[in-house]
Short mmCIF file of C-alpha atoms in Angstrom, two decimals:
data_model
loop_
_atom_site.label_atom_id
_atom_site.label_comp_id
_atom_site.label_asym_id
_atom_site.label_seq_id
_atom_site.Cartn_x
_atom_site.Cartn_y
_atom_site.Cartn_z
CA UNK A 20 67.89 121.72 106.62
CA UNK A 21 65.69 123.67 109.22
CA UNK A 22 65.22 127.43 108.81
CA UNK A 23 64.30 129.34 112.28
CA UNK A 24 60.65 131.48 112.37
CA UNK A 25 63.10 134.28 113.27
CA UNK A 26 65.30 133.86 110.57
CA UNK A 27 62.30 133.03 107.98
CA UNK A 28 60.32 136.30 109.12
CA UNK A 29 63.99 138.18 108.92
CA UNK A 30 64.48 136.99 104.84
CA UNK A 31 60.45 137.66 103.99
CA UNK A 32 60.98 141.33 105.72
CA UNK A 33 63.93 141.47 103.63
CA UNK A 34 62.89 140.15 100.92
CA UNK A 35 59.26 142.47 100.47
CA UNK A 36 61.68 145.45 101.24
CA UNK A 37 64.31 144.90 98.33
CA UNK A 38 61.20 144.21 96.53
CA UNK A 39 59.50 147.47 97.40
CA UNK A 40 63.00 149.52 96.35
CA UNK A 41 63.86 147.52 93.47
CA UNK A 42 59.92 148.74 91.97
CA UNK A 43 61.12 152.34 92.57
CA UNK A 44 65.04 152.12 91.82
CA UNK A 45 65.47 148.95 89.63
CA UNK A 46 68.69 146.72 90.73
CA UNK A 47 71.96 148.14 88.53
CA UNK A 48 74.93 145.85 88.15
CA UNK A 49 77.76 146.62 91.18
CA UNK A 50 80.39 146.48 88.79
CA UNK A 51 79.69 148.19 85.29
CA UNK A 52 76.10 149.59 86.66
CA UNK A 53 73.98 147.96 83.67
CA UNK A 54 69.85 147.92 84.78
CA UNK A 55 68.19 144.58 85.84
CA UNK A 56 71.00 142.84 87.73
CA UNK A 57 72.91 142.90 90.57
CA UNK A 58 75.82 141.18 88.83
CA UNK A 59 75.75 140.74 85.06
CA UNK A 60 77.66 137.80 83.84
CA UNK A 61 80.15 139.48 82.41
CA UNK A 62 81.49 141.38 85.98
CA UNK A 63 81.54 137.94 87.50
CA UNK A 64 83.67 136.65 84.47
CA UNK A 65 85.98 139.39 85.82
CA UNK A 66 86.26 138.94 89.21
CA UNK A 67 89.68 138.21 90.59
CA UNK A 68 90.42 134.49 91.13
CA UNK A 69 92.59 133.68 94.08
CA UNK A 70 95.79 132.75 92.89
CA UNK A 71 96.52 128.89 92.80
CA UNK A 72 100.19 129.14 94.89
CA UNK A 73 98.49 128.63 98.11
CA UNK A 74 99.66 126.46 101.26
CA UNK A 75 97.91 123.13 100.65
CA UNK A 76 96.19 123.45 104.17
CA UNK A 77 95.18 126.92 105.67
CA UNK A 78 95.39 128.30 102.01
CA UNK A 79 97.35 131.09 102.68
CA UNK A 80 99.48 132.28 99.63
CA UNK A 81 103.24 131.02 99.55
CA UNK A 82 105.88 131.33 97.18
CA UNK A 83 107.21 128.20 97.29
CA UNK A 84 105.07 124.87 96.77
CA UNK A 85 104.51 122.88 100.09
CA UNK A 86 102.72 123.98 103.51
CA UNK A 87 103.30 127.92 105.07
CA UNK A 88 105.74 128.29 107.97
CA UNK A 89 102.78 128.69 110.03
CA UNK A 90 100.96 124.96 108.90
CA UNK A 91 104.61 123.62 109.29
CA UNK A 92 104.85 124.64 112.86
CA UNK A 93 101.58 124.71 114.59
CA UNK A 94 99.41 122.70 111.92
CA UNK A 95 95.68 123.71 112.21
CA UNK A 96 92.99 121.57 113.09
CA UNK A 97 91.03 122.11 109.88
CA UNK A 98 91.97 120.03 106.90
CA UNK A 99 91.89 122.86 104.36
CA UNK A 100 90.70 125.81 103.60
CA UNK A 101 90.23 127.20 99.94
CA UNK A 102 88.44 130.58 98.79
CA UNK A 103 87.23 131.35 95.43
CA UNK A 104 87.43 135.01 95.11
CA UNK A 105 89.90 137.57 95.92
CA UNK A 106 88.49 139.95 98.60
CA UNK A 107 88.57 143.88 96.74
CA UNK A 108 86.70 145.85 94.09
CA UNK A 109 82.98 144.65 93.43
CA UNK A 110 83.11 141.98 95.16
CA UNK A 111 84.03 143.63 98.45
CA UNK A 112 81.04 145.62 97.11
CA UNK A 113 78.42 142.54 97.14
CA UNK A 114 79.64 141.28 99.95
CA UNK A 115 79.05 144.33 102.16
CA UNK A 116 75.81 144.39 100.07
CA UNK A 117 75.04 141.21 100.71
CA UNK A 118 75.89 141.39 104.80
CA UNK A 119 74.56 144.54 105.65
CA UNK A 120 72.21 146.06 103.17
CA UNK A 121 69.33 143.41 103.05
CA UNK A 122 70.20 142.22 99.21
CA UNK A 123 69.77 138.94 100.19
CA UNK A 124 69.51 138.19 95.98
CA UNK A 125 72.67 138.45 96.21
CA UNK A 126 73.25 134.34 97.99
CA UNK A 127 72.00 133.45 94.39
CA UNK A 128 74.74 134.42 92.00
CA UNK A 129 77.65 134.46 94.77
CA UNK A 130 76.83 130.50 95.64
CA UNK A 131 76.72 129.84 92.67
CA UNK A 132 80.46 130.81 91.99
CA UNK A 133 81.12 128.39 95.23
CA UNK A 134 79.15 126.20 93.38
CA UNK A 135 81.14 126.12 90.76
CA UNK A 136 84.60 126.29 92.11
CA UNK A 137 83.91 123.35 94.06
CA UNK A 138 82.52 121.43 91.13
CA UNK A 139 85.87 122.48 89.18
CA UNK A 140 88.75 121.73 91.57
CA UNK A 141 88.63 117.93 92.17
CA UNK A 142 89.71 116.71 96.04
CA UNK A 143 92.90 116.14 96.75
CA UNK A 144 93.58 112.14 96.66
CA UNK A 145 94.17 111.45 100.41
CA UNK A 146 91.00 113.92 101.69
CA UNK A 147 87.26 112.24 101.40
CA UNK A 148 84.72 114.43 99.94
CA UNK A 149 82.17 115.91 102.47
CA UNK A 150 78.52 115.04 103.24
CA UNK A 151 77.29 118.20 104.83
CA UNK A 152 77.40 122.21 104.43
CA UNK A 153 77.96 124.04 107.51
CA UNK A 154 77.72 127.72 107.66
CA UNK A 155 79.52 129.62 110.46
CA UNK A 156 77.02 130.56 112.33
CA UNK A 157 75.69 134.45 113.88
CA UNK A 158 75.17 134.48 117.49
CA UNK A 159 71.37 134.32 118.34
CA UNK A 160 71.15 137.87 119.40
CA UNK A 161 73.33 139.50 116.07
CA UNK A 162 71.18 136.97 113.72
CA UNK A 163 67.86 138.61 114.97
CA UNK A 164 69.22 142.34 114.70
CA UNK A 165 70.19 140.86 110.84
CA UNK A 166 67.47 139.11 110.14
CA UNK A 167 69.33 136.33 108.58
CA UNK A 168 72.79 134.54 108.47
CA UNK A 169 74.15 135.18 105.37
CA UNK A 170 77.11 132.69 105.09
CA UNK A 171 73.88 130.37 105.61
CA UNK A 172 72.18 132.11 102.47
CA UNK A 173 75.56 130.91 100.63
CA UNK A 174 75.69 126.97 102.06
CA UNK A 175 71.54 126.60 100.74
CA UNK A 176 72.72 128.12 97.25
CA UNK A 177 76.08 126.21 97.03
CA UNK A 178 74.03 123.00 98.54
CA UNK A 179 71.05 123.19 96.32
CA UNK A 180 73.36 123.22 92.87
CA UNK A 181 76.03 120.50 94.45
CA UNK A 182 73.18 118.68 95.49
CA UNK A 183 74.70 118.78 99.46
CA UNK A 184 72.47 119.05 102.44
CA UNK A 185 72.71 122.03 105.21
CA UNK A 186 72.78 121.65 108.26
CA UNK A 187 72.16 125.16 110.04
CA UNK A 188 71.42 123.68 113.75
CA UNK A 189 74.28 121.93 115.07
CA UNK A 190 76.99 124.13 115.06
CA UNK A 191 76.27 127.35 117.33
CA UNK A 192 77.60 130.37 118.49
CA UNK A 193 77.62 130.62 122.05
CA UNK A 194 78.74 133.55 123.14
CA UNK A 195 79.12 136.91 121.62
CA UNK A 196 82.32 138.25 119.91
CA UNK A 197 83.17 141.44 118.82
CA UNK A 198 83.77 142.12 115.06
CA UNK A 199 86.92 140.89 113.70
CA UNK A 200 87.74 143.32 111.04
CA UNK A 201 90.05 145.68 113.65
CA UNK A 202 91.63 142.76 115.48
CA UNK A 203 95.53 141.56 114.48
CA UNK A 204 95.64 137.55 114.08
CA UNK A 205 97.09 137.00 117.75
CA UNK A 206 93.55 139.23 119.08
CA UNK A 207 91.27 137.21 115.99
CA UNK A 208 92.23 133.93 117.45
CA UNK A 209 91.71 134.94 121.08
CA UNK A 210 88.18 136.16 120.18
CA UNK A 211 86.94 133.19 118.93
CA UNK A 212 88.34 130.72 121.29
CA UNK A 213 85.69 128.53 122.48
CA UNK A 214 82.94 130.81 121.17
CA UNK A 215 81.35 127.38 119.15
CA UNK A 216 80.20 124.40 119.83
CA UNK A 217 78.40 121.45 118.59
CA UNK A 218 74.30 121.21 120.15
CA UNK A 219 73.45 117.77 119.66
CA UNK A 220 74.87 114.64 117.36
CA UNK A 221 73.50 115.46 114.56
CA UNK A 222 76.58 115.81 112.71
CA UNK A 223 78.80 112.72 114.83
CA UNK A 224 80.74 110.51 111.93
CA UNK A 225 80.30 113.20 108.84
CA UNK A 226 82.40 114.82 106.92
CA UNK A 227 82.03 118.37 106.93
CA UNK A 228 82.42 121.53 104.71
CA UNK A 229 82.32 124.75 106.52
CA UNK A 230 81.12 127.86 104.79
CA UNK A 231 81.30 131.48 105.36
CA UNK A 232 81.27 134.50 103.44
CA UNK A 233 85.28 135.83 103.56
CA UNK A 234 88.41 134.10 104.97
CA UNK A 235 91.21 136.65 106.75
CA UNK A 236 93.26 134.42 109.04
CA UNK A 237 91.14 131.49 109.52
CA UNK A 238 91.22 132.14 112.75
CA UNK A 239 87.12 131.57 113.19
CA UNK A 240 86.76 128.22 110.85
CA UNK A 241 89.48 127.33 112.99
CA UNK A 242 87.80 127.29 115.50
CA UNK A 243 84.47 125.88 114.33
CA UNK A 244 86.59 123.03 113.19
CA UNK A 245 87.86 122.60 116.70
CA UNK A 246 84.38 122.95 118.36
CA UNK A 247 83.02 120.42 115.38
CA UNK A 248 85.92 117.86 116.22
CA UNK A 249 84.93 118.37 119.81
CA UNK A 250 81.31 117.27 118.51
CA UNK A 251 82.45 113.59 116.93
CA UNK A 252 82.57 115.26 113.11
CA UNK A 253 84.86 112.85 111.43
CA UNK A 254 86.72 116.18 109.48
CA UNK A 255 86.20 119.35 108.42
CA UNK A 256 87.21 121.58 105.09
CA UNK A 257 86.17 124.89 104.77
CA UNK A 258 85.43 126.92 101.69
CA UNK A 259 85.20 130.92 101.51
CA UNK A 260 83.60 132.83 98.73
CA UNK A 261 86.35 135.24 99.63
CA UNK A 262 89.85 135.64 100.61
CA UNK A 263 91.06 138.83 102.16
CA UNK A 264 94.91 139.85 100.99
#
């Protein structure tokens, strides 16, 4: 795993500052507001689960066992996808926390329930395990205004209790793309079209896991899957901490 200087000075800065608050306005709990945590045990026992009735492929919910309409049709290029955590209340919460605020502590307990989940749920018989974390990755210029990637913050948590190894420097971003969150699935999909690709071989034969922080359409690990296929990566999974409804 390699760390950037821009990305290392980003989490110190980050770090020192939530530091600095937390001595003047000690952390409370997100959910139940109790002093001296972000999130006490007991509001991550309570966090929503994503329901198991999901398409065995993109993950999407179904109501029927078997693949969506959608994987039936126009099946995705990504093996599977599988989230952990349903996408509302306090977790929404950490997340934006997490993302946008600077409480980078946050990585810690949220891996860990990635960590977890994928200890729990056992691979499916005809997929191989992976050999290698891969968060989505920012684009140079938004990582620098951040200070940090924080699906990346997730895969070093995730990988350090799994006992995986990160990779942070193969898979890029290489061009810019304008926030998701307002675009349908038709405009999500055309956004991230050939907006990744793979720098190098460094990830040629292996088996890979993509992380990121919360899963909509799939429309973006698709397309890191394609761009990693494109690279020689022998598959790709992905696995959100979140899932959006």
């Amino acid at each position: 795993m390699s760390v950037s200087i821009v990305e290392t000075v980003g989490l110190r800065w980050c770090s020192l500052r939530t530091q600095f608050y937390d001595l003047l306005f000690p952390p409370r709990c997100i959910g139940c507001g109790r002093v001296g945590t972000l999130l006490c045990i007991e509001c991550l026992d309570q966090l929503p689960r994503v329901d198991s009735s999901c398409c065995p492929r993109c993950g999407d919910a179904v109501e029927v066992e078997g693949l969506c309409a959608r994987c039936r049709t126009s099946p995705l290029h990504i093996e599977r996808i599988r989230s952990v955590m349903v996408f509302e209340g306090v977790l929404r919460e950490a997340v934006h926390q997490l993302k946008y605020r600077g409480r980078t502590a946050l990585a810690v307990p949220l891996g860990g329930l990635m960590a977890a989940y994928w200890t729990r749920h056992s691979m499916p018989r005809h997929l191989m395990p992976p050999g290698v974390l891969v968060p989505v990755p920012l684009h140079a210029a938004r990582q620098r205004a951040r200070g940090y990637n924080q699906a990346a913050l997730l895969a070093r948590e995730m990988g350090r209790q799994v006992g995986l190894p990160v990779d942070e420097q193969t898979l890029i971003r290489q061009r810019t793309t304008v926030p998701q969150v307002d675009l349908n699935a038709r405009e999500r999909r055309e956004n991230v079209r050939d907006a990744f690709c793979c720098s190098g071989n460094g990830l040629v034969g292996k088996r890979v896991l993509l992380i990121d922080d919360v899963c909509t359409t799939g429309a973006t690990l698709e397309a890191c899957a394609i761009a990693l296929t494109e690279g020689g990566v022998r598959s790709v999974q992905a696995l959100t901490l979140a899932r959006a409804r």
